[in-house]
C-alpha cells in the first residue's frame, strides 16, 4: 500500500504539487491524469525520490520512503518511462537482468526470470533474448522496458506515460497486455497519462489533478456518474461520455442466451426459431458459430445480403471484451448482434444493440 500524505513540491517559489493526499491499495492500478503542468509526473517521481519532497510524507508498506536509502527504495519499485532507456549495447536479456544482477541474484535465477518475463509479454525467448534494442520495434522495446521494471519482482510499479510515443495500434495492443499483466501479477501500479480513454481502460482508481491539486480520486464509474465539479466533467468529455462509460462495461455484463441451431438443421427448423427470436446462430459440431440466419438482424440500412450469411471473425465477442469494442464491431459491420464465444471459440451467448440500450437506460451499474 502507498499513502501520499499532504504531498507538496515547490520549485523556485511556485507550488507544482499542492497538498496531495491519497491512498493506493495493494494490487490497485492508480492512474494520475490532468492537464499539462498539473503535477502528475512530479507526484510520481516523488514516490521513488527522483524528485525530493518539499513537505508531506510518502509511506510505502508502512515505511516512510525518506527513511530508506534511495538505491534500496528504487530497487523495490519498478519504473518505466516513455523513452524506455534500454542500454543500446546490451541484449534484451542483459537489459531485463539489470536489477537482479545488482541484487546479486544467482545466474540460474536471473536466467529463469528473463525467460519468465519474455513469456509474460509474449516475446519468444529464442527469438528475442539475444537481440539488441536497435533490432526491436517500438512496441517490442516498450515491452522489454516494462519487463525490465518488473525483473526484481517489485511490489510497486511506477509508469510515466510509457505508451505515449507509440502509434495507436501498438498502443492499444500494449494497453491490453498491461491490463493482462496487472490481472496476472496483482502488482500495485501508479501510471501517469494525459489520455482519458487510456485511464478509463486501465485504472481501478483515477486521480484527476489540476494546477497541482487533487480534484477527485475515485473509481472510473464514480468519476463518470458523480464528477466532483465542472472541471472533472469537462475533462472527462461530455460529448462522448456514454461511449466512455462502455469502456468500463464488459460483454459478460450484457450477455444473453443466444438462439442457436446445428448447421445441418432443416430450413423449417430454422424458420421456427427465427419466428420466436428473430434470428438464429448456426454452430458446427464443436459448438462454434459459423453463420447467422434471419433477416431481422441484417444491415440496419435494410439491405440484407440474404437470410443466411457466414459469421466473420470480427463479428465475435469474448466475455472480457469491453462493450465499447463490441458496440464498435456492431457499428462497423452494420449488424445488431454479436455472438459471444469462450476460449475454445464455442458459442456461449450473444450481445445485442437492444441489450446495450436497455442496460444504459437502467442507469449506473456496479
Coordinates of C-alpha atoms in Angstrom, one line a residue:
X1 CA 0.0 0.0 0.0
X2 CA 1.2 3.5 -0.8
X3 CA 0.0 6.6 1.1
X4 CA 0.6 10.2 -0.1
X5 CA 0.1 12.5 2.9
X6 CA 0.0 16.2 2.2
X7 CA 2.5 15.8 -0.6
X8 CA 3.9 19.2 -1.7
X9 CA 6.6 20.3 -4.1
X10 CA 7.7 23.9 -4.6
X11 CA 10.1 24.9 -7.4
X12 CA 11.5 28.5 -7.2
X13 CA 8.6 29.8 -5.3
X14 CA 6.0 28.0 -7.5
X15 CA 3.9 25.2 -6.0
X16 CA 3.7 22.5 -8.6
X17 CA 2.2 19.8 -6.3
X18 CA -0.1 21.2 -3.6
X19 CA -1.0 19.2 -0.5
X20 CA -2.0 16.0 -2.4
X21 CA -3.2 13.1 -0.2
X22 CA -4.4 9.7 -1.5
X23 CA -4.0 6.0 -0.8
X24 CA -3.2 3.4 -3.4
X25 CA -4.3 0.0 -2.1
X26 CA -2.5 -3.3 -2.6
X27 CA -2.9 -4.5 -6.1
X28 CA -4.7 -1.4 -7.4
X29 CA -4.0 0.3 -10.7
X30 CA -4.0 4.0 -10.0
X31 CA -3.8 6.5 -12.9
X32 CA -2.7 10.1 -12.3
X33 CA -4.2 12.3 -15.0
X34 CA -4.7 16.0 -15.7
X35 CA -3.7 18.9 -18.0
X36 CA -0.1 19.5 -18.9
X37 CA 1.7 21.0 -15.9
X38 CA -0.8 19.8 -13.4
X39 CA 1.9 18.0 -11.3
X40 CA 1.2 14.4 -12.2
X41 CA 4.7 13.3 -13.3
X42 CA 6.3 15.2 -10.4
X43 CA 4.0 13.4 -8.0
X44 CA 5.0 10.1 -9.5
X45 CA 8.7 10.9 -9.3
X46 CA 8.5 11.9 -5.6
X47 CA 7.3 8.3 -4.8
X48 CA 10.7 6.8 -5.6
X49 CA 12.6 10.1 -4.7
X50 CA 13.7 11.0 -8.2
X51 CA 12.3 14.4 -7.1
X52 CA 12.7 15.4 -3.4
X53 CA 9.7 16.3 -1.4
X54 CA 9.2 19.9 -0.2
X55 CA 6.8 18.7 2.5
X56 CA 4.4 15.9 3.3
X57 CA 5.1 12.1 3.6
X58 CA 5.1 9.1 1.3
X59 CA 4.5 5.8 3.1
X60 CA 5.3 2.5 1.4
X61 CA 4.1 -0.6 3.1
X62 CA 4.2 1.2 6.5
X63 CA 7.7 2.8 5.9
X64 CA 8.4 6.5 5.3
X65 CA 10.3 6.4 2.0
X66 CA 12.6 9.2 3.2
X67 CA 14.0 6.9 5.9
X68 CA 15.1 4.4 3.3
X69 CA 18.4 4.6 1.3
X70 CA 17.4 5.9 -2.2
X71 CA 19.0 2.9 -4.0
X72 CA 17.3 0.4 -1.8
X73 CA 14.0 2.1 -2.4
X74 CA 14.3 2.2 -6.1
X75 CA 15.2 -1.5 -6.3
X76 CA 11.9 -2.1 -4.5
X77 CA 9.9 -0.1 -7.1
X78 CA 9.8 -0.8 -10.8
X79 CA 10.0 2.3 -13.0
X80 CA 9.1 2.5 -16.7
X81 CA 9.0 5.7 -18.8
X82 CA 8.1 6.8 -22.3
X83 CA 11.6 6.9 -23.6
X84 CA 12.3 3.3 -22.4
X85 CA 16.0 3.9 -21.8
X86 CA 17.3 0.5 -22.8
X87 CA 21.0 0.2 -22.8
X88 CA 21.9 0.1 -26.6
X89 CA 24.9 -2.2 -26.4
X90 CA 23.2 -4.8 -24.1
X91 CA 21.0 -7.6 -25.3
X92 CA 17.4 -7.9 -24.4
X93 CA 18.3 -10.4 -21.7
X94 CA 21.0 -8.2 -20.3
X95 CA 18.7 -5.2 -20.2
X96 CA 16.0 -7.2 -18.3
X97 CA 18.6 -8.6 -15.9
X98 CA 20.0 -5.2 -14.7
X99 CA 18.4 -5.0 -11.3
X100 CA 18.5 -8.7 -10.4
X101 CA 22.3 -8.6 -11.1
X102 CA 22.6 -5.5 -8.8
X103 CA 20.8 -7.5 -6.2
X104 CA 23.3 -10.4 -6.8
X105 CA 20.7 -13.0 -7.7
X106 CA 22.2 -16.4 -8.8
X107 CA 22.7 -16.6 -12.5
X108 CA 20.3 -19.5 -12.9
X109 CA 17.6 -17.5 -11.1
X110 CA 18.2 -14.5 -13.3
X111 CA 18.0 -16.6 -16.5
X112 CA 14.8 -18.1 -15.3
X113 CA 13.3 -14.7 -14.6
X114 CA 14.3 -13.4 -18.0
X115 CA 12.6 -16.3 -19.6
X116 CA 9.5 -15.9 -17.5
X117 CA 9.2 -12.2 -18.3
X118 CA 9.7 -12.7 -22.0
X119 CA 6.9 -15.2 -21.9
X120 CA 4.7 -12.9 -19.9
X121 CA 5.0 -10.2 -22.5
X122 CA 4.6 -12.7 -25.3
X123 CA 8.1 -12.3 -26.7
X124 CA 9.6 -15.6 -27.8
X125 CA 12.8 -16.1 -25.8
X126 CA 14.6 -17.9 -28.5
X127 CA 13.9 -15.1 -30.9
X128 CA 14.3 -12.0 -28.7
X129 CA 16.7 -13.0 -25.8
X130 CA 19.9 -12.1 -27.8
X131 CA 18.6 -9.2 -29.8
X132 CA 19.8 -5.6 -29.3
X133 CA 17.5 -2.7 -28.8
X134 CA 18.0 -1.3 -32.3
X135 CA 16.6 -4.6 -33.7
X136 CA 13.3 -4.2 -31.9
X137 CA 10.2 -2.3 -33.0
X138 CA 8.9 0.4 -30.8
X139 CA 6.3 -1.8 -29.2
X140 CA 8.7 -4.6 -28.6
X141 CA 11.2 -2.2 -27.0
X142 CA 8.5 -0.9 -24.7
X143 CA 7.6 -4.4 -23.7
X144 CA 11.2 -5.0 -22.8
X145 CA 11.3 -1.8 -20.8
X146 CA 8.3 -2.8 -18.8
X147 CA 9.7 -6.3 -18.3
X148 CA 12.9 -4.8 -17.0
X149 CA 10.9 -2.8 -14.5
X150 CA 9.3 -6.0 -13.3
X151 CA 12.5 -8.0 -13.2
X152 CA 13.2 -7.9 -9.5
X153 CA 9.6 -8.6 -8.7
X154 CA 8.8 -5.3 -7.1
X155 CA 5.6 -4.8 -5.2
X156 CA 5.1 -1.4 -6.9
X157 CA 5.3 -0.2 -10.5
X158 CA 5.6 3.4 -11.5
X159 CA 4.9 4.2 -15.1
X160 CA 5.2 7.7 -16.6
X161 CA 3.3 7.8 -20.0
X162 CA 5.0 4.6 -21.1
X163 CA 3.0 4.3 -24.3
X164 CA 2.8 8.0 -25.2
X165 CA 5.2 7.8 -28.2
X166 CA 3.7 4.8 -29.8
X167 CA 1.3 4.5 -32.8
X168 CA -2.4 3.9 -31.9
X169 CA -2.4 0.3 -33.0
X170 CA 0.7 -0.6 -30.9
X171 CA -0.6 1.5 -28.1
X172 CA -3.9 -0.5 -28.0
X173 CA -2.1 -3.8 -28.0
X174 CA 0.3 -2.8 -25.2
X175 CA -2.6 -1.4 -23.1
X176 CA -4.3 -4.8 -23.4
X177 CA -1.0 -6.5 -22.5
X178 CA -0.5 -4.3 -19.4
X179 CA -4.1 -4.9 -18.2
X180 CA -3.5 -8.7 -18.6
X181 CA -0.2 -8.5 -16.8
X182 CA -1.8 -6.5 -13.9
X183 CA -4.5 -9.1 -13.6
X184 CA -2.0 -12.0 -13.6
X185 CA 0.6 -10.4 -11.2
X186 CA -1.5 -8.3 -8.9
X187 CA 1.1 -5.6 -8.8
X188 CA 0.3 -2.2 -7.4
X189 CA 0.7 0.3 -10.3
X190 CA 0.8 4.1 -10.4
X191 CA 0.5 5.2 -14.0
X192 CA 0.7 8.7 -15.5
X193 CA -1.1 9.6 -18.7
X194 CA -2.8 12.6 -20.4
X195 CA -5.2 10.3 -22.2
X196 CA -8.6 9.8 -20.5
X197 CA -9.5 6.9 -22.7
X198 CA -6.3 5.1 -21.6
X199 CA -7.1 5.9 -18.0
X200 CA -10.6 4.6 -18.2
X201 CA -9.4 1.4 -19.9
X202 CA -6.7 0.6 -17.4
X203 CA -7.4 2.1 -14.0
X204 CA -9.1 0.7 -10.9
X205 CA -8.9 4.3 -9.5
X206 CA -8.2 7.6 -11.2
X207 CA -6.7 10.7 -9.6
X208 CA -7.5 13.9 -11.5
X209 CA -5.2 16.8 -10.8
X210 CA -5.4 20.4 -11.8
X211 CA -2.8 23.1 -11.0
X212 CA -1.1 20.8 -8.6
X213 CA -4.1 20.0 -6.5
X214 CA -6.1 16.7 -6.3
X215 CA -9.6 17.4 -7.6
X216 CA -11.1 14.0 -7.4
X217 CA -9.9 10.4 -6.6
X218 CA -12.4 7.7 -7.4
X219 CA -13.3 4.6 -9.3
X220 CA -13.8 5.2 -13.0
X221 CA -17.6 4.6 -12.8
X222 CA -18.0 7.1 -9.9
X223 CA -16.0 9.7 -11.8
X224 CA -18.3 9.4 -14.8
X225 CA -21.6 9.3 -12.8
X226 CA -20.6 11.7 -10.0
X227 CA -17.9 14.2 -11.2
X228 CA -16.8 16.4 -8.4
X229 CA -17.1 19.7 -10.4
X230 CA -17.3 21.2 -13.9
X231 CA -13.6 20.8 -14.4
X232 CA -13.8 17.0 -13.9
X233 CA -17.0 16.8 -16.1
X234 CA -15.3 18.8 -18.9
X235 CA -12.0 16.8 -18.6
X236 CA -13.9 13.5 -18.9
X237 CA -15.5 14.9 -22.1
X238 CA -19.3 15.3 -22.0
X239 CA -19.8 14.8 -25.7
X240 CA -18.9 11.1 -25.7
X241 CA -19.4 10.2 -22.0
X242 CA -21.8 7.3 -23.0
X243 CA -19.1 5.7 -25.1
X244 CA -16.5 6.2 -22.3
X245 CA -18.9 4.5 -19.9
X246 CA -18.9 1.5 -22.2
X247 CA -15.1 1.3 -21.8
X248 CA -15.8 0.3 -18.2
X249 CA -18.6 -2.2 -19.0
X250 CA -17.8 -5.7 -20.2
X251 CA -19.5 -8.1 -22.5
X252 CA -20.1 -10.6 -19.7
X253 CA -22.3 -8.0 -18.0
X254 CA -24.6 -7.8 -21.1
X255 CA -24.5 -11.3 -22.5
X256 CA -27.9 -13.0 -23.0
X257 CA -28.8 -16.6 -24.1
X258 CA -28.3 -17.0 -27.9
X259 CA -30.8 -18.8 -30.1
X260 CA -28.8 -21.5 -32.0
X261 CA -29.2 -24.5 -34.2
X262 CA -26.9 -27.1 -35.7
X263 CA -25.7 -26.1 -39.1
X264 CA -27.4 -29.2 -40.5
X265 CA -30.8 -28.1 -39.2
X266 CA -33.6 -28.0 -41.8
X267 CA -34.9 -24.8 -43.2
X268 CA -38.2 -25.4 -41.4
X269 CA -36.4 -25.7 -38.0
X270 CA -34.5 -22.5 -38.7
X271 CA -37.6 -20.6 -39.6
X272 CA -39.4 -21.8 -36.5
X273 CA -36.5 -20.4 -34.3
X274 CA -36.5 -17.1 -36.3
X275 CA -40.2 -16.8 -35.8
X276 CA -39.6 -16.9 -32.0
X277 CA -36.3 -15.0 -31.7
X278 CA -35.9 -13.0 -34.9
X279 CA -32.6 -14.8 -35.7
X280 CA -30.6 -17.9 -35.1
X281 CA -26.9 -18.6 -34.9
X282 CA -25.7 -21.7 -36.7
X283 CA -23.0 -23.7 -35.0
X284 CA -20.7 -26.5 -36.1
X285 CA -20.2 -29.9 -34.4
X286 CA -18.0 -28.3 -31.8
X287 CA -20.4 -25.5 -30.9
X288 CA -18.6 -22.8 -32.8
X289 CA -20.7 -20.2 -34.6
X290 CA -20.5 -20.4 -38.3
X291 CA -23.5 -18.5 -39.6
X292 CA -26.4 -16.2 -38.8
X293 CA -29.9 -16.9 -40.2
X294 CA -32.7 -14.3 -40.1
X295 CA -33.1 -11.1 -42.0
X296 CA -34.2 -9.0 -39.0
X297 CA -30.6 -8.6 -37.7
X298 CA -29.2 -7.8 -41.1
X299 CA -27.8 -4.4 -42.0
X300 CA -29.5 -1.6 -40.3
X301 CA -29.9 0.1 -43.7
X302 CA -32.5 -2.5 -44.7
X303 CA -30.3 -4.0 -47.4
X304 CA -29.8 -7.6 -46.3
X305 CA -27.2 -9.8 -48.0
X306 CA -29.7 -12.7 -47.7
X307 CA -31.2 -14.7 -44.9
X308 CA -28.1 -16.7 -44.3
X309 CA -24.5 -15.5 -44.0
X310 CA -21.3 -16.8 -42.6
X311 CA -20.0 -15.3 -39.3
X312 CA -16.9 -13.2 -39.9
X313 CA -14.3 -13.4 -37.1
X314 CA -14.7 -9.6 -36.4
X315 CA -18.3 -10.3 -35.5
X316 CA -17.4 -12.3 -32.4
X317 CA -17.1 -11.0 -28.9
X318 CA -15.4 -12.5 -25.8
X319 CA -16.7 -12.2 -22.2
X320 CA -13.8 -9.8 -21.1
X321 CA -14.1 -7.5 -24.2
X322 CA -15.3 -4.0 -23.4
X323 CA -18.8 -3.1 -24.5
X324 CA -17.3 -0.1 -26.3
X325 CA -15.3 -2.5 -28.6
X326 CA -18.3 -4.8 -29.0
X327 CA -20.5 -1.8 -30.0
X328 CA -17.8 -0.6 -32.4
X329 CA -17.8 -4.0 -34.1
X330 CA -21.6 -3.9 -34.5
X331 CA -21.5 -0.4 -36.0
X332 CA -18.5 -1.2 -38.3
X333 CA -20.2 -4.4 -39.5
X334 CA -23.6 -2.8 -39.6
X335 CA -25.2 -5.6 -37.6
X336 CA -27.2 -5.6 -34.4
X337 CA -25.8 -8.6 -32.6
X338 CA -22.5 -10.4 -31.9
X339 CA -22.1 -14.0 -30.8
X340 CA -20.1 -14.3 -27.6
X341 CA -17.6 -17.2 -27.6
X342 CA -15.5 -18.9 -24.9
X343 CA -11.8 -19.6 -25.0
X344 CA -12.4 -22.6 -27.3
X345 CA -14.4 -20.4 -29.7
X346 CA -17.7 -22.0 -28.7
X347 CA -21.0 -20.1 -28.6
X348 CA -21.8 -19.1 -25.1
X349 CA -24.4 -16.3 -25.7
X350 CA -24.9 -13.1 -27.5
X351 CA -24.9 -9.3 -27.1
X352 CA -27.3 -7.1 -29.0
X353 CA -27.7 -3.4 -29.7
X354 CA -31.1 -3.6 -28.0
X355 CA -29.4 -5.1 -24.9
X356 CA -26.9 -2.3 -24.7
X357 CA -29.6 0.3 -25.0
X358 CA -31.7 -1.5 -22.3
X359 CA -28.9 -1.6 -19.8
X360 CA -27.9 2.0 -20.4
X361 CA -31.4 3.1 -19.7
X362 CA -31.2 1.4 -16.3
X363 CA -28.6 4.0 -15.2
X364 CA -25.5 3.2 -13.1
X365 CA -24.5 -0.5 -12.8
X366 CA -21.9 -2.0 -10.4

